[in-house]
Every structure is written in C-alpha cells, then in structure tokens.
PDB file of C-alpha atoms in Angstrom:
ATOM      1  CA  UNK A  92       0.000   0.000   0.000  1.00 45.00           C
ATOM      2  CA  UNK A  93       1.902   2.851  -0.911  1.00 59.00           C
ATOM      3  CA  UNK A  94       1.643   5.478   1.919  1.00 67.00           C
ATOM      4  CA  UNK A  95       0.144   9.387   1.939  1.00 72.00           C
ATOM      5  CA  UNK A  96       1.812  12.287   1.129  1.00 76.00           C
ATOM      6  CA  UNK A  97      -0.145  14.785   2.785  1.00 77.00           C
ATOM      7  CA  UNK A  98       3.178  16.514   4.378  1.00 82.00           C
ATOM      8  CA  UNK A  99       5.430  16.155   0.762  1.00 89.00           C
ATOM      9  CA  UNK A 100       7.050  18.937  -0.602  1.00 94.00           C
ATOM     10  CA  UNK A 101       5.574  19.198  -4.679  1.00 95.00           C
ATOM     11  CA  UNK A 102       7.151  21.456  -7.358  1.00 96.00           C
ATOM     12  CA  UNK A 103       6.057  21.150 -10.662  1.00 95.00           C
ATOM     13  CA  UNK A 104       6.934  23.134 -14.076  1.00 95.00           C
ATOM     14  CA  UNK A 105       5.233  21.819 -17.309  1.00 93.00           C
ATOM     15  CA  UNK A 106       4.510  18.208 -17.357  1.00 93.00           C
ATOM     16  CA  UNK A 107       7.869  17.339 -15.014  1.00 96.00           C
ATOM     17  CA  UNK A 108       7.049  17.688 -11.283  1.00 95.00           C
ATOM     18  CA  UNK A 109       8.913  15.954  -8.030  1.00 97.00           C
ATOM     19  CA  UNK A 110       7.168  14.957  -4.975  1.00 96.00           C
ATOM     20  CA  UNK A 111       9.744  14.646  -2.148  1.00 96.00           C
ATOM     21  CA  UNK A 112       9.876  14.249   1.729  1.00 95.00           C
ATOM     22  CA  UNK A 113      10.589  17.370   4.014  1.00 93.00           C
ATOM     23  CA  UNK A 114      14.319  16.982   3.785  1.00 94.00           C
ATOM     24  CA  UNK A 115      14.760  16.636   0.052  1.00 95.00           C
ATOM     25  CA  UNK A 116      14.974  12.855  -0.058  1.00 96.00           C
ATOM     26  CA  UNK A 117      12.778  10.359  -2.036  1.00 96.00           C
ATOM     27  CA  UNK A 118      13.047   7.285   0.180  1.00 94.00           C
ATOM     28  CA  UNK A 119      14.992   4.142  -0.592  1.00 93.00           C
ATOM     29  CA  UNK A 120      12.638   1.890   0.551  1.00 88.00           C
ATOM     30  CA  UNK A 121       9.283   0.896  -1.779  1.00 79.00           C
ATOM     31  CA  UNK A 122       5.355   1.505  -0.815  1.00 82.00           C
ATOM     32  CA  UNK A 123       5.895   5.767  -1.062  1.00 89.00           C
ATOM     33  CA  UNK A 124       4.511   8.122  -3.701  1.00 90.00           C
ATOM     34  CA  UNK A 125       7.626  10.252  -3.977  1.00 94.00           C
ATOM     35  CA  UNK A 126       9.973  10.323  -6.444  1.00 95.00           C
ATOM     36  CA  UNK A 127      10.122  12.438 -10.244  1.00 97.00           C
ATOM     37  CA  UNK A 128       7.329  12.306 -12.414  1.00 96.00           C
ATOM     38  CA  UNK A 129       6.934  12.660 -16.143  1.00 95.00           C
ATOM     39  CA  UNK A 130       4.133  11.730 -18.575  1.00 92.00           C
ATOM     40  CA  UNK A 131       2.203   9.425 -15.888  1.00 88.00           C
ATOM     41  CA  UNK A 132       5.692   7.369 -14.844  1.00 93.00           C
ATOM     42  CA  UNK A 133       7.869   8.474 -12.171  1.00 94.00           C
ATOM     43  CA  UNK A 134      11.265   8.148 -13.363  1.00 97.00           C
ATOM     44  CA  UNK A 135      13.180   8.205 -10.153  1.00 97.00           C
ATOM     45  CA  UNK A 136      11.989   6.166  -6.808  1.00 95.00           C
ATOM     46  CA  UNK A 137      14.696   6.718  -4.857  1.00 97.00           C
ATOM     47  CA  UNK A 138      17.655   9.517  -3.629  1.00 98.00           C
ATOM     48  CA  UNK A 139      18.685  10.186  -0.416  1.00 98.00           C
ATOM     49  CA  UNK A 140      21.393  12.517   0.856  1.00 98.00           C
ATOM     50  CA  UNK A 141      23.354  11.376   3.985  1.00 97.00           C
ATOM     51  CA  UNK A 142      26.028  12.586   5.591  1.00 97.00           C
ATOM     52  CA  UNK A 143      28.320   9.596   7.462  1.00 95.00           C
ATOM     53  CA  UNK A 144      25.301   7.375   6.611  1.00 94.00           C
ATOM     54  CA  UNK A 145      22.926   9.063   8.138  1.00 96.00           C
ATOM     55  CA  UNK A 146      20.100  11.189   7.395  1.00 96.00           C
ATOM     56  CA  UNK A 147      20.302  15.063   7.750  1.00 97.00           C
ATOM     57  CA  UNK A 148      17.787  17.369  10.097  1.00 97.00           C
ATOM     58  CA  UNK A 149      15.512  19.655   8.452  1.00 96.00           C
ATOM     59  CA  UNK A 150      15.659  23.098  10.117  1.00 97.00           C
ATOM     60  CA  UNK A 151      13.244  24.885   6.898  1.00 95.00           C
ATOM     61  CA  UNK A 152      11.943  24.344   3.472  1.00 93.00           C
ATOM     62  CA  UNK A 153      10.431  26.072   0.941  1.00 93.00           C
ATOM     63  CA  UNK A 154       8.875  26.294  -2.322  1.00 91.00           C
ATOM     64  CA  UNK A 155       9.656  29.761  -4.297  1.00 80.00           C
ATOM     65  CA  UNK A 156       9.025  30.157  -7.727  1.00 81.00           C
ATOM     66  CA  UNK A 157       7.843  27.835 -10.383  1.00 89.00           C
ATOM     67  CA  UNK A 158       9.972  24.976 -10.017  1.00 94.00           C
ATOM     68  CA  UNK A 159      11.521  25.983  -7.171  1.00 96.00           C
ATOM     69  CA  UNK A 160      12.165  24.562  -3.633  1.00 96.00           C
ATOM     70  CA  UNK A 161      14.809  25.240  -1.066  1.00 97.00           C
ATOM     71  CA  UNK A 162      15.717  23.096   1.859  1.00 97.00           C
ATOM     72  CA  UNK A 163      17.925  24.538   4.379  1.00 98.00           C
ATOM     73  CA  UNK A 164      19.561  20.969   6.387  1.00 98.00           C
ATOM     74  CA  UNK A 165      22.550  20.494   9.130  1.00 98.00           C
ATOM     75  CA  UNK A 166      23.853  16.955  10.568  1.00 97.00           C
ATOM     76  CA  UNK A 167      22.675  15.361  13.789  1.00 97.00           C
ATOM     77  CA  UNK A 168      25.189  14.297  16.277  1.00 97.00           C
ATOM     78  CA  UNK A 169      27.484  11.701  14.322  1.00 96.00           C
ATOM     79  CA  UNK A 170      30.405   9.229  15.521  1.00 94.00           C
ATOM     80  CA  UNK A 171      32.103   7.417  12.720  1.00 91.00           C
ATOM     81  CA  UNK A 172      34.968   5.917  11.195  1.00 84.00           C
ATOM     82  CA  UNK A 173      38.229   5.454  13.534  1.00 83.00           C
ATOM     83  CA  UNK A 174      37.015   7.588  16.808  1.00 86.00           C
ATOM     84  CA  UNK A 175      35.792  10.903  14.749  1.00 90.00           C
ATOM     85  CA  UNK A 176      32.763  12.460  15.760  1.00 93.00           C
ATOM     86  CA  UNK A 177      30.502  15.594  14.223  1.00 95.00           C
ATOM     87  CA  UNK A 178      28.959  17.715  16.821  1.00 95.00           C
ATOM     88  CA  UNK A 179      25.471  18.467  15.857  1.00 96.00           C
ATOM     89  CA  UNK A 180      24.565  21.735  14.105  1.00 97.00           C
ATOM     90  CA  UNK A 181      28.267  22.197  12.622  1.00 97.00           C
ATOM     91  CA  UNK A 182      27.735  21.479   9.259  1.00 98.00           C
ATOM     92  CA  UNK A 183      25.168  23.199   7.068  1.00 98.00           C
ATOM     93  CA  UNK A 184      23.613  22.341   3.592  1.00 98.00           C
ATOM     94  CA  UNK A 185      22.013  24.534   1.207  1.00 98.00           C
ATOM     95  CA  UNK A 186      20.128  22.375  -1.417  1.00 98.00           C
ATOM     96  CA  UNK A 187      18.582  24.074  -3.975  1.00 97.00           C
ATOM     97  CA  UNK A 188      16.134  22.196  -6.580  1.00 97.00           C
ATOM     98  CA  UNK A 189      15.518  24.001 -10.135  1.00 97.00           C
ATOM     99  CA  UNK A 190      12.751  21.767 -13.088  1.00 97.00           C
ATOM    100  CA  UNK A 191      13.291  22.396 -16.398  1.00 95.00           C
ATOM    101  CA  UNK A 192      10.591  21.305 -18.726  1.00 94.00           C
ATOM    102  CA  UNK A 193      12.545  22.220 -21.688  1.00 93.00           C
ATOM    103  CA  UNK A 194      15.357  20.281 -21.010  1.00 94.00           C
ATOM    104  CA  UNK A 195      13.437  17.167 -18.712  1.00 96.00           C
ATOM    105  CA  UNK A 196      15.961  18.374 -16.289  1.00 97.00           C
ATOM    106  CA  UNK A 197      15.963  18.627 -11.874  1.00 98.00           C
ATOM    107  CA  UNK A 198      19.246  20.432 -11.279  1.00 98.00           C
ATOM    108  CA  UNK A 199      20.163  20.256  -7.531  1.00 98.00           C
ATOM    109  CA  UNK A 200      22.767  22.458  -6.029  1.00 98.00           C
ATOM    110  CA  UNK A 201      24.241  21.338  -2.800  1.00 98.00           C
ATOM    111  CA  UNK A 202      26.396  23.926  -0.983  1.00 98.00           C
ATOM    112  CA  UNK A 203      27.898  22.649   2.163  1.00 98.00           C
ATOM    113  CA  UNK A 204      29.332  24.386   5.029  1.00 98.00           C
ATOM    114  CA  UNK A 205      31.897  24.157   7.640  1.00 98.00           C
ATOM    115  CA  UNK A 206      30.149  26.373  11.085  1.00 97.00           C
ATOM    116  CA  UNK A 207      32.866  24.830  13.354  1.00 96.00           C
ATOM    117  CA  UNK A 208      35.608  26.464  14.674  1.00 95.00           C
ATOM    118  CA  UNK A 209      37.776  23.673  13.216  1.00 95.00           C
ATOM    119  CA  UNK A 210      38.628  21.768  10.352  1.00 96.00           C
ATOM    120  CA  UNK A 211      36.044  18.929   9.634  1.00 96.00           C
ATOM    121  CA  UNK A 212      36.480  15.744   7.428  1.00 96.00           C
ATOM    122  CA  UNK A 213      33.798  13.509   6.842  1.00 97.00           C
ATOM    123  CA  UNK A 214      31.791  11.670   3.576  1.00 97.00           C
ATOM    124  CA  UNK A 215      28.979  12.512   2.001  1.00 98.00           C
ATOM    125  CA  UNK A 216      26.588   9.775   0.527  1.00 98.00           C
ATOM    126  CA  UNK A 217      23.971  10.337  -2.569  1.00 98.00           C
ATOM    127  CA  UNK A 218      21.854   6.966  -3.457  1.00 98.00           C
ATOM    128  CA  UNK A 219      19.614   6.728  -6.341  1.00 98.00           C
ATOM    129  CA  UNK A 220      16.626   4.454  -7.648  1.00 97.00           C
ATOM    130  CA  UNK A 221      14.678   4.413 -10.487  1.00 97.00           C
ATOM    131  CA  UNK A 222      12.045   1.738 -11.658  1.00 93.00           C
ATOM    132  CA  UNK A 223       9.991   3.538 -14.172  1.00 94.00           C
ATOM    133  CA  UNK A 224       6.567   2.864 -12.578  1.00 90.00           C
ATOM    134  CA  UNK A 225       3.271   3.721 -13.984  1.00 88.00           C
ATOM    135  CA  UNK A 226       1.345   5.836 -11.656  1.00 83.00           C
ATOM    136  CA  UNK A 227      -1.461   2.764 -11.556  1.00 78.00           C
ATOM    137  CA  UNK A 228       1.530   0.848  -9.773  1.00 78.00           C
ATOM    138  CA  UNK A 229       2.469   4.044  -7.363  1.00 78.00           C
ATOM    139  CA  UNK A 230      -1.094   4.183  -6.381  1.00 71.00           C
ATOM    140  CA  UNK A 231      -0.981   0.556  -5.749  1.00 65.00           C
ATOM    141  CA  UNK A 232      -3.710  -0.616  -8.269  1.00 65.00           C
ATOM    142  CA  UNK A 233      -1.595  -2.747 -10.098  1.00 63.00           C
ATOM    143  CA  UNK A 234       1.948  -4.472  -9.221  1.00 61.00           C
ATOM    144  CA  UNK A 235       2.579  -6.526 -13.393  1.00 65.00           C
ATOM    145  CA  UNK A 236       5.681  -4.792 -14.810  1.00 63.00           C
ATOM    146  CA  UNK A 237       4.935  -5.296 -19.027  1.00 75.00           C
ATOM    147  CA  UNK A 238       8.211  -4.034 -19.865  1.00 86.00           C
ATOM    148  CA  UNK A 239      11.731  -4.649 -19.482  1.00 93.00           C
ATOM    149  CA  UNK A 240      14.308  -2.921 -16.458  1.00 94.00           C
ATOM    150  CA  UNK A 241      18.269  -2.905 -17.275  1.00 96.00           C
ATOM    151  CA  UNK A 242      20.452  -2.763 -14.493  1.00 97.00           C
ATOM    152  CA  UNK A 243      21.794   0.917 -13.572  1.00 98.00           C
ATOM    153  CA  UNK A 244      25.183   1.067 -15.414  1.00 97.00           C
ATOM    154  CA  UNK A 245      27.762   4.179 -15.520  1.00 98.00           C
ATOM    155  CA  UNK A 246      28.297   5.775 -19.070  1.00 97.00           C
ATOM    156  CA  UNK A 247      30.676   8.948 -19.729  1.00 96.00           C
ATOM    157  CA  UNK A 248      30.943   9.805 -16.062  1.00 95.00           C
ATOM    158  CA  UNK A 249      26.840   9.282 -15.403  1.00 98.00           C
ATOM    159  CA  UNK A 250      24.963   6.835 -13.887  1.00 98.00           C
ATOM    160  CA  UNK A 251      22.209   5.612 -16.253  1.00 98.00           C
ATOM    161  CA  UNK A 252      19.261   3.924 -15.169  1.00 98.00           C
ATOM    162  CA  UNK A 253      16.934   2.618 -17.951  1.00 97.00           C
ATOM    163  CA  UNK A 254      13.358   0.930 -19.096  1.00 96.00           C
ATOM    164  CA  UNK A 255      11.702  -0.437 -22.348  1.00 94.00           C
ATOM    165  CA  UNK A 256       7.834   0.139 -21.787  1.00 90.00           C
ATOM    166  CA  UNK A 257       4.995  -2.043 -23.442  1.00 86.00           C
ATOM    167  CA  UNK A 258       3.999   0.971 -24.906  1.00 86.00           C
ATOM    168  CA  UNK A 259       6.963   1.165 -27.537  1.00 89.00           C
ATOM    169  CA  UNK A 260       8.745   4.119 -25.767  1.00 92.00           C
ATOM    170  CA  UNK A 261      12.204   3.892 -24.080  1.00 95.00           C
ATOM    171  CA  UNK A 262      12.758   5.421 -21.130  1.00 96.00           C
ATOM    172  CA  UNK A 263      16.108   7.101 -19.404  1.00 98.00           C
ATOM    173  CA  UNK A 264      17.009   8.928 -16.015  1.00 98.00           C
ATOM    174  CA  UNK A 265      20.286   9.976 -16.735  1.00 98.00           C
ATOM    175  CA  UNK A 266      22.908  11.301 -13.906  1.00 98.00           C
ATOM    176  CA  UNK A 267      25.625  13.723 -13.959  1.00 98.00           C
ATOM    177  CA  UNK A 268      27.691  15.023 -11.403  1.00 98.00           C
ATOM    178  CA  UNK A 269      29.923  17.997 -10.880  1.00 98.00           C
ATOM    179  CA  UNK A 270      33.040  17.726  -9.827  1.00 98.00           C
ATOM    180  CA  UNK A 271      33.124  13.761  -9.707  1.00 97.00           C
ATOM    181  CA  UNK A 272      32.638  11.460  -7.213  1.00 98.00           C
ATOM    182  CA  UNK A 273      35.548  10.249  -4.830  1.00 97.00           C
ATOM    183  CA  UNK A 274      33.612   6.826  -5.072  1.00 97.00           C
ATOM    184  CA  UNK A 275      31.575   5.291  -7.848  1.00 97.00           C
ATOM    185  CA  UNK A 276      28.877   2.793  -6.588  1.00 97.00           C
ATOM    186  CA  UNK A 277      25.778   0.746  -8.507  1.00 96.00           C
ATOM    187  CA  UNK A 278      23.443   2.980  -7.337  1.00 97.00           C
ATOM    188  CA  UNK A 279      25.304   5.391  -5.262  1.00 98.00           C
ATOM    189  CA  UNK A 280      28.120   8.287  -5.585  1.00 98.00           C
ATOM    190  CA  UNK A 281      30.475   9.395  -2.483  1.00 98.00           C
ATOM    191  CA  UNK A 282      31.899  12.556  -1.611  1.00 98.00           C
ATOM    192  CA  UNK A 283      34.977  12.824   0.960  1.00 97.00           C
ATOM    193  CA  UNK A 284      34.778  16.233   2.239  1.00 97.00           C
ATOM    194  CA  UNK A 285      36.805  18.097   3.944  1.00 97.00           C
ATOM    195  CA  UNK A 286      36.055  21.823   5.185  1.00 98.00           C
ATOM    196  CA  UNK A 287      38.392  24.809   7.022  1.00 98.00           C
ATOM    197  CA  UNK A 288      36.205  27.090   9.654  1.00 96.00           C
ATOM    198  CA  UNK A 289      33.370  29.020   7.194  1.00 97.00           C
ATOM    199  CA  UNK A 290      34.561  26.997   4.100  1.00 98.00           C
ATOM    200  CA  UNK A 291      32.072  26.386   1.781  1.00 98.00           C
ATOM    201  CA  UNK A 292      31.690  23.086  -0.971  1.00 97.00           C
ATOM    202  CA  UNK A 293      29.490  23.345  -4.117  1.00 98.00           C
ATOM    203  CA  UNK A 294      28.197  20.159  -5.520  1.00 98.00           C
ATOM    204  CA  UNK A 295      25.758  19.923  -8.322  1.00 98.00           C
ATOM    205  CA  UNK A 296      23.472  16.703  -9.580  1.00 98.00           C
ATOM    206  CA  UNK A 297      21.767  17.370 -12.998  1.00 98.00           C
ATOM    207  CA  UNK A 298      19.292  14.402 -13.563  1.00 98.00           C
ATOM    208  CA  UNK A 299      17.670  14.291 -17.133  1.00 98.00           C
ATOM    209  CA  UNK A 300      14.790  12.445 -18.485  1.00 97.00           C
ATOM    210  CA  UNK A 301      14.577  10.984 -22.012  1.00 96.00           C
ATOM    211  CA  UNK A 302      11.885   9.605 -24.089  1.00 95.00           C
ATOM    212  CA  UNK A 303      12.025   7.897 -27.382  1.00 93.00           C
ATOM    213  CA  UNK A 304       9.287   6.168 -29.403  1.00 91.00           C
ATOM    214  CA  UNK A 305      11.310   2.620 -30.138  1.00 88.00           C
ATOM    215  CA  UNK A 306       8.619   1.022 -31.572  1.00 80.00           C
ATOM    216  CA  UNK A 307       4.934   0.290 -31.682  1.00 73.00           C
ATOM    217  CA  UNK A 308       3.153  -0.579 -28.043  1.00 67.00           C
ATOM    218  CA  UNK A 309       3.512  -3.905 -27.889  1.00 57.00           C
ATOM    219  CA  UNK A 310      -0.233  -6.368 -26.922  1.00 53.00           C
ATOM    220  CA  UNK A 311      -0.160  -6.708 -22.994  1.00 48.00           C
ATOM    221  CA  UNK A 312      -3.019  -8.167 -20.444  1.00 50.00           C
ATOM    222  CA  UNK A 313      -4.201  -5.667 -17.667  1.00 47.00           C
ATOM    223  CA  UNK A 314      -3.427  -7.480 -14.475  1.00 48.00           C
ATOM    224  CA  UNK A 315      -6.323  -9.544 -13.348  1.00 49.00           C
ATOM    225  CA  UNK A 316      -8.262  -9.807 -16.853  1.00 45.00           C
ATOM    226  CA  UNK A 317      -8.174 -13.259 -18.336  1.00 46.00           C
ATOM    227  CA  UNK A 318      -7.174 -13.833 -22.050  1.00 44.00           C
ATOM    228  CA  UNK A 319     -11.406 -13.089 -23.262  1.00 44.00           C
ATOM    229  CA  UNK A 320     -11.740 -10.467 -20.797  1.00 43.00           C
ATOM    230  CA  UNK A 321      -8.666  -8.922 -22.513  1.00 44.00           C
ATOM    231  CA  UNK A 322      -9.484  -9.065 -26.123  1.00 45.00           C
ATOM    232  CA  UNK A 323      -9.702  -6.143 -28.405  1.00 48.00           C
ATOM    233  CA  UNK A 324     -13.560  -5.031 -27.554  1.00 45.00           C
ATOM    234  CA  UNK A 325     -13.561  -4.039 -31.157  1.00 46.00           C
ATOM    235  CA  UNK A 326     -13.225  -8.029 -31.945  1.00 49.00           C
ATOM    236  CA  UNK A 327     -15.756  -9.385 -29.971  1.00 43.00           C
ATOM    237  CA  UNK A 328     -18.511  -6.622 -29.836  1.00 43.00           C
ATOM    238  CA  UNK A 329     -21.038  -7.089 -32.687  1.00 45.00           C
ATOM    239  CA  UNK A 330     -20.745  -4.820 -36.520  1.00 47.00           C
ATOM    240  CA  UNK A 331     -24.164  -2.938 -35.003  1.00 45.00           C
ATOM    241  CA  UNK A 332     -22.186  -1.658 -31.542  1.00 47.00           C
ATOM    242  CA  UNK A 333     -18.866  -0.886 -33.406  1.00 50.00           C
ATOM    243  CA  UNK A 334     -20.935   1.742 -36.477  1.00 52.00           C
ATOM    244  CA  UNK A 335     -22.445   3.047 -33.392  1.00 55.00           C
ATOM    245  CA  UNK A 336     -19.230   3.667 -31.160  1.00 57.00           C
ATOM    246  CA  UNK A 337     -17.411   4.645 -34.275  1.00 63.00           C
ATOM    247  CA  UNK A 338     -18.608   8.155 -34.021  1.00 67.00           C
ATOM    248  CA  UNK A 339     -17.746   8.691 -30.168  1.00 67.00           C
ATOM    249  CA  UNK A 340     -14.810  11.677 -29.500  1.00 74.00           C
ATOM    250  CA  UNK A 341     -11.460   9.319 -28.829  1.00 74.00           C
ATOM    251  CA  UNK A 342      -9.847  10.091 -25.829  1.00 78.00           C
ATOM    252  CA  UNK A 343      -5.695   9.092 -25.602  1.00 74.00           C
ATOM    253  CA  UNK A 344      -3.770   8.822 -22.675  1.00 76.00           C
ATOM    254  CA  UNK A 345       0.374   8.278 -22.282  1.00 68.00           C
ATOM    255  CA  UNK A 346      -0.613   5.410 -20.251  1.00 73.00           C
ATOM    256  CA  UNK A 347      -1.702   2.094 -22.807  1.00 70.00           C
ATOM    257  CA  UNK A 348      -3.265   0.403 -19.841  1.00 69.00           C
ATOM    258  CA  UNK A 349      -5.490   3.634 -19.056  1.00 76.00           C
ATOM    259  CA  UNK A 350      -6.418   3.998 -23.259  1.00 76.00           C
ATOM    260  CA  UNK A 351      -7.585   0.506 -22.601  1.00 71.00           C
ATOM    261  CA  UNK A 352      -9.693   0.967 -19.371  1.00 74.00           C
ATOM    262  CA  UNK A 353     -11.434   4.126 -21.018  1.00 77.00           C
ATOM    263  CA  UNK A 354     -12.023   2.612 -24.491  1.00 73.00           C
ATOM    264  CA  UNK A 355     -14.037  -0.619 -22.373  1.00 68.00           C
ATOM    265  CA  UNK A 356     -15.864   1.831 -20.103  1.00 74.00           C
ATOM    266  CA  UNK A 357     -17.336   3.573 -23.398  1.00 71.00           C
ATOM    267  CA  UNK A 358     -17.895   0.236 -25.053  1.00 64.00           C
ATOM    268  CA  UNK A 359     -20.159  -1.005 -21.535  1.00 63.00           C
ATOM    269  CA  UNK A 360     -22.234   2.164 -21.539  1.00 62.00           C
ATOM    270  CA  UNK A 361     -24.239   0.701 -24.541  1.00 54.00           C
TER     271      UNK A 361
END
C-alpha cells in the first residue's frame, strides 16, 4: 500500500514535477509516492542525501518560484569511522532544486558548510533508484511490470538507469555530477569532504529524463483480466455496436493500460 503524502514537498513546471519528503529525499525503501514524475511514470523512486550514513535534520523548506524549492539541512550528532565524531549543528547544507521542462531536467545544487571552529572531514553519501513505474503501480492498483528494467550502469561519467515500456517508448534517467565522485557505486556516488572554519563546498546533480518512441506498443493483459476479458472489444462486440461507437470523440492517454480501461468503459455504456 503505498503510503500518503499529505506533508510532501511538490514542485512542478510543465509536465515534469517531483514529490519529495521534508528533507529533500525520495526514500529508498518501496510503498511511497515520492519520487520524479513525467508523462504518468515516475522516473526516479529513490535519492537520499546522507552525511556519514545518516540522514540530515531539516531546520526549513520552501517552495519559491515555479519549479523551485529550497531546503535549508545540518547533521545530527554523528560518531564514525576510527574515533571521529561531528557535533550536531556544525555542518550546514544549502540544497537548492531548479525543473526544467525544456530540457526534462531537476538540477540540484548542494552547498555545504563548515560552522565549526575547526577543520572537519567527513563523507557525504547520494543513493539513487529508479524503476519507471506507472502511476497505476504508485497508487498501488496494479503491481505486473509489461516491460523490461536494465540494471543501472555508468556511461561517460553518469549513472544511467533505464526501461523499455509495453507501450513502444524507451525510457532514461540519466545522472551527472559535478566535480566527480571520490567513489563510484551501482546505485550510489560518495563525496569525501573536507572543510576549514566558514569553508564552503558546491556540488551539483543534474538528472535528465529521455523519451524515445522505439517502436509500436507492444499487446499486454491488464493485471487480473483473463485472455477473453482482454481481447480487443472491437473483436468481440457485434458490426451494429462498433458503427455506433465509431462516431464517439477518442480520448488518448500516455498510459496504454489507461487507453484501454477508457475505451471498455465507453464500449459497456451501450
């Protein structure tokens, strides 16, 4: 059951919008309705920010402008690696979210900052996810994946994460990074930082979303129907009802199991 997001941050700009938890991060784990959204599939499920591997407090965020939102975060108290330790409240991050619908881009800038009175030294963690679900699976209405997910793979310096849908379209989240990761994971990229009194370090994640007709949708069963149940209505409805639904408006959808829902609902209402 995939849980509310009554207390989500949204910011949309065109047709690309991002629904996200109050600290910026689209949770790793499954059953949530977060994550980046584009023509009815949400094209990310997953990215978190953590800082020694674990997750930052919110102290304010806000949604400006069209496509805006600014989340203003600082690190709980921390002990890691061999005996070092972060004090809470010393380290601040700026992370500023910018949709463009022109370019099927979220650009993130991250500016972190050293409020200690000494040097600090410590990693910073970005995971990612992306399963390319319809937004009938977010909602929970349907859990059959028709098309085919490749594993996440790194090309030129980006991690790639990529899905053939039953509807003939091919679908990419791509992600770049600036300046490159220290490490290079699957799913993950890590940052080791390291910060003078009131120095400040800029990172910046451009993710991009891309779209290509590959071919045409390919036949697929809604989950649930049986093989009849799931025929072409137009094959199995008599010559009479098909010269009288002929002259109906057609309604289209970017989602082939909603065409199919709406073209049988017409079809039952004679």
């Amino acid at each position: 059951i995939t849980s509310s997001i009554a207390d989500a941050l949204c910011i949309k700009d065109g047709n690309i919008f991002l629904v996200m938890e109050a600290d910026g991060s689209i949770p790793l784990e499954d059953s949530h309705g977060c994550g980046l959204y584009y023509h009815d599939c949400r094209y990310l499920n997953a990215y978190q920010l953590q800082i020694a591997d674990s997750a930052p407090i919110v102290l304010a965020g806000v949604t400006g402008t069209l496509g805006c939102a600014t989340l203003e975060l600082t690190n709980p108290h921390l002990e890691f690696g061999e005996g070092k330790q972060l004090t809470s409240g010393e380290v601040g991050i700026s992370w500023d979210r910018q949709l463009n619908p022109d370019g099927l881009r979220l650009v993130d800038h991250i500016s972190i900052k050293n409020y200690s009175l000494n040097r600090l030294r410590f990693p910073i963690t970005l995971s990612f996810g992306a399963e390319f679900d319809d937004i009938f699976t977010v909602r929970g209405l349907f859990t059959e994946r028709p098309g085919k997910l490749h594993p996440p793979k790194w090309e030129a310096g980006e991690l790639v994460f990529s899905y053939d849908g039953a509807d003939g379209y091919a679908r990419r989240t791509s992600i770049a990074f600036s300046p490159k990761p220290n490490v290079r994971r699957t799913k993950a990229v890590g940052y080791d930082i390291g910060l003078d009194r009131l120095e400040t370090c800029d990172l910046q994640v451009t993710l991009t979303i891309t779209e290509q007709r590959t071919s045409k949708p390919a036949h697929t069963q809604a989950p649930g129907l049986s093989e009849e149940s799931a025929a072409d209505p137009k094959q199995v409805i008599a010559p009479l009802t098909t010269d009288w639904f002929k002259d109906w408006p057609a309604i289209q959808s970017d989602s082939p199991l909603l065409n199919r829902v709406i073209e049988r609902a017409n079809r039952d209402l004679q």
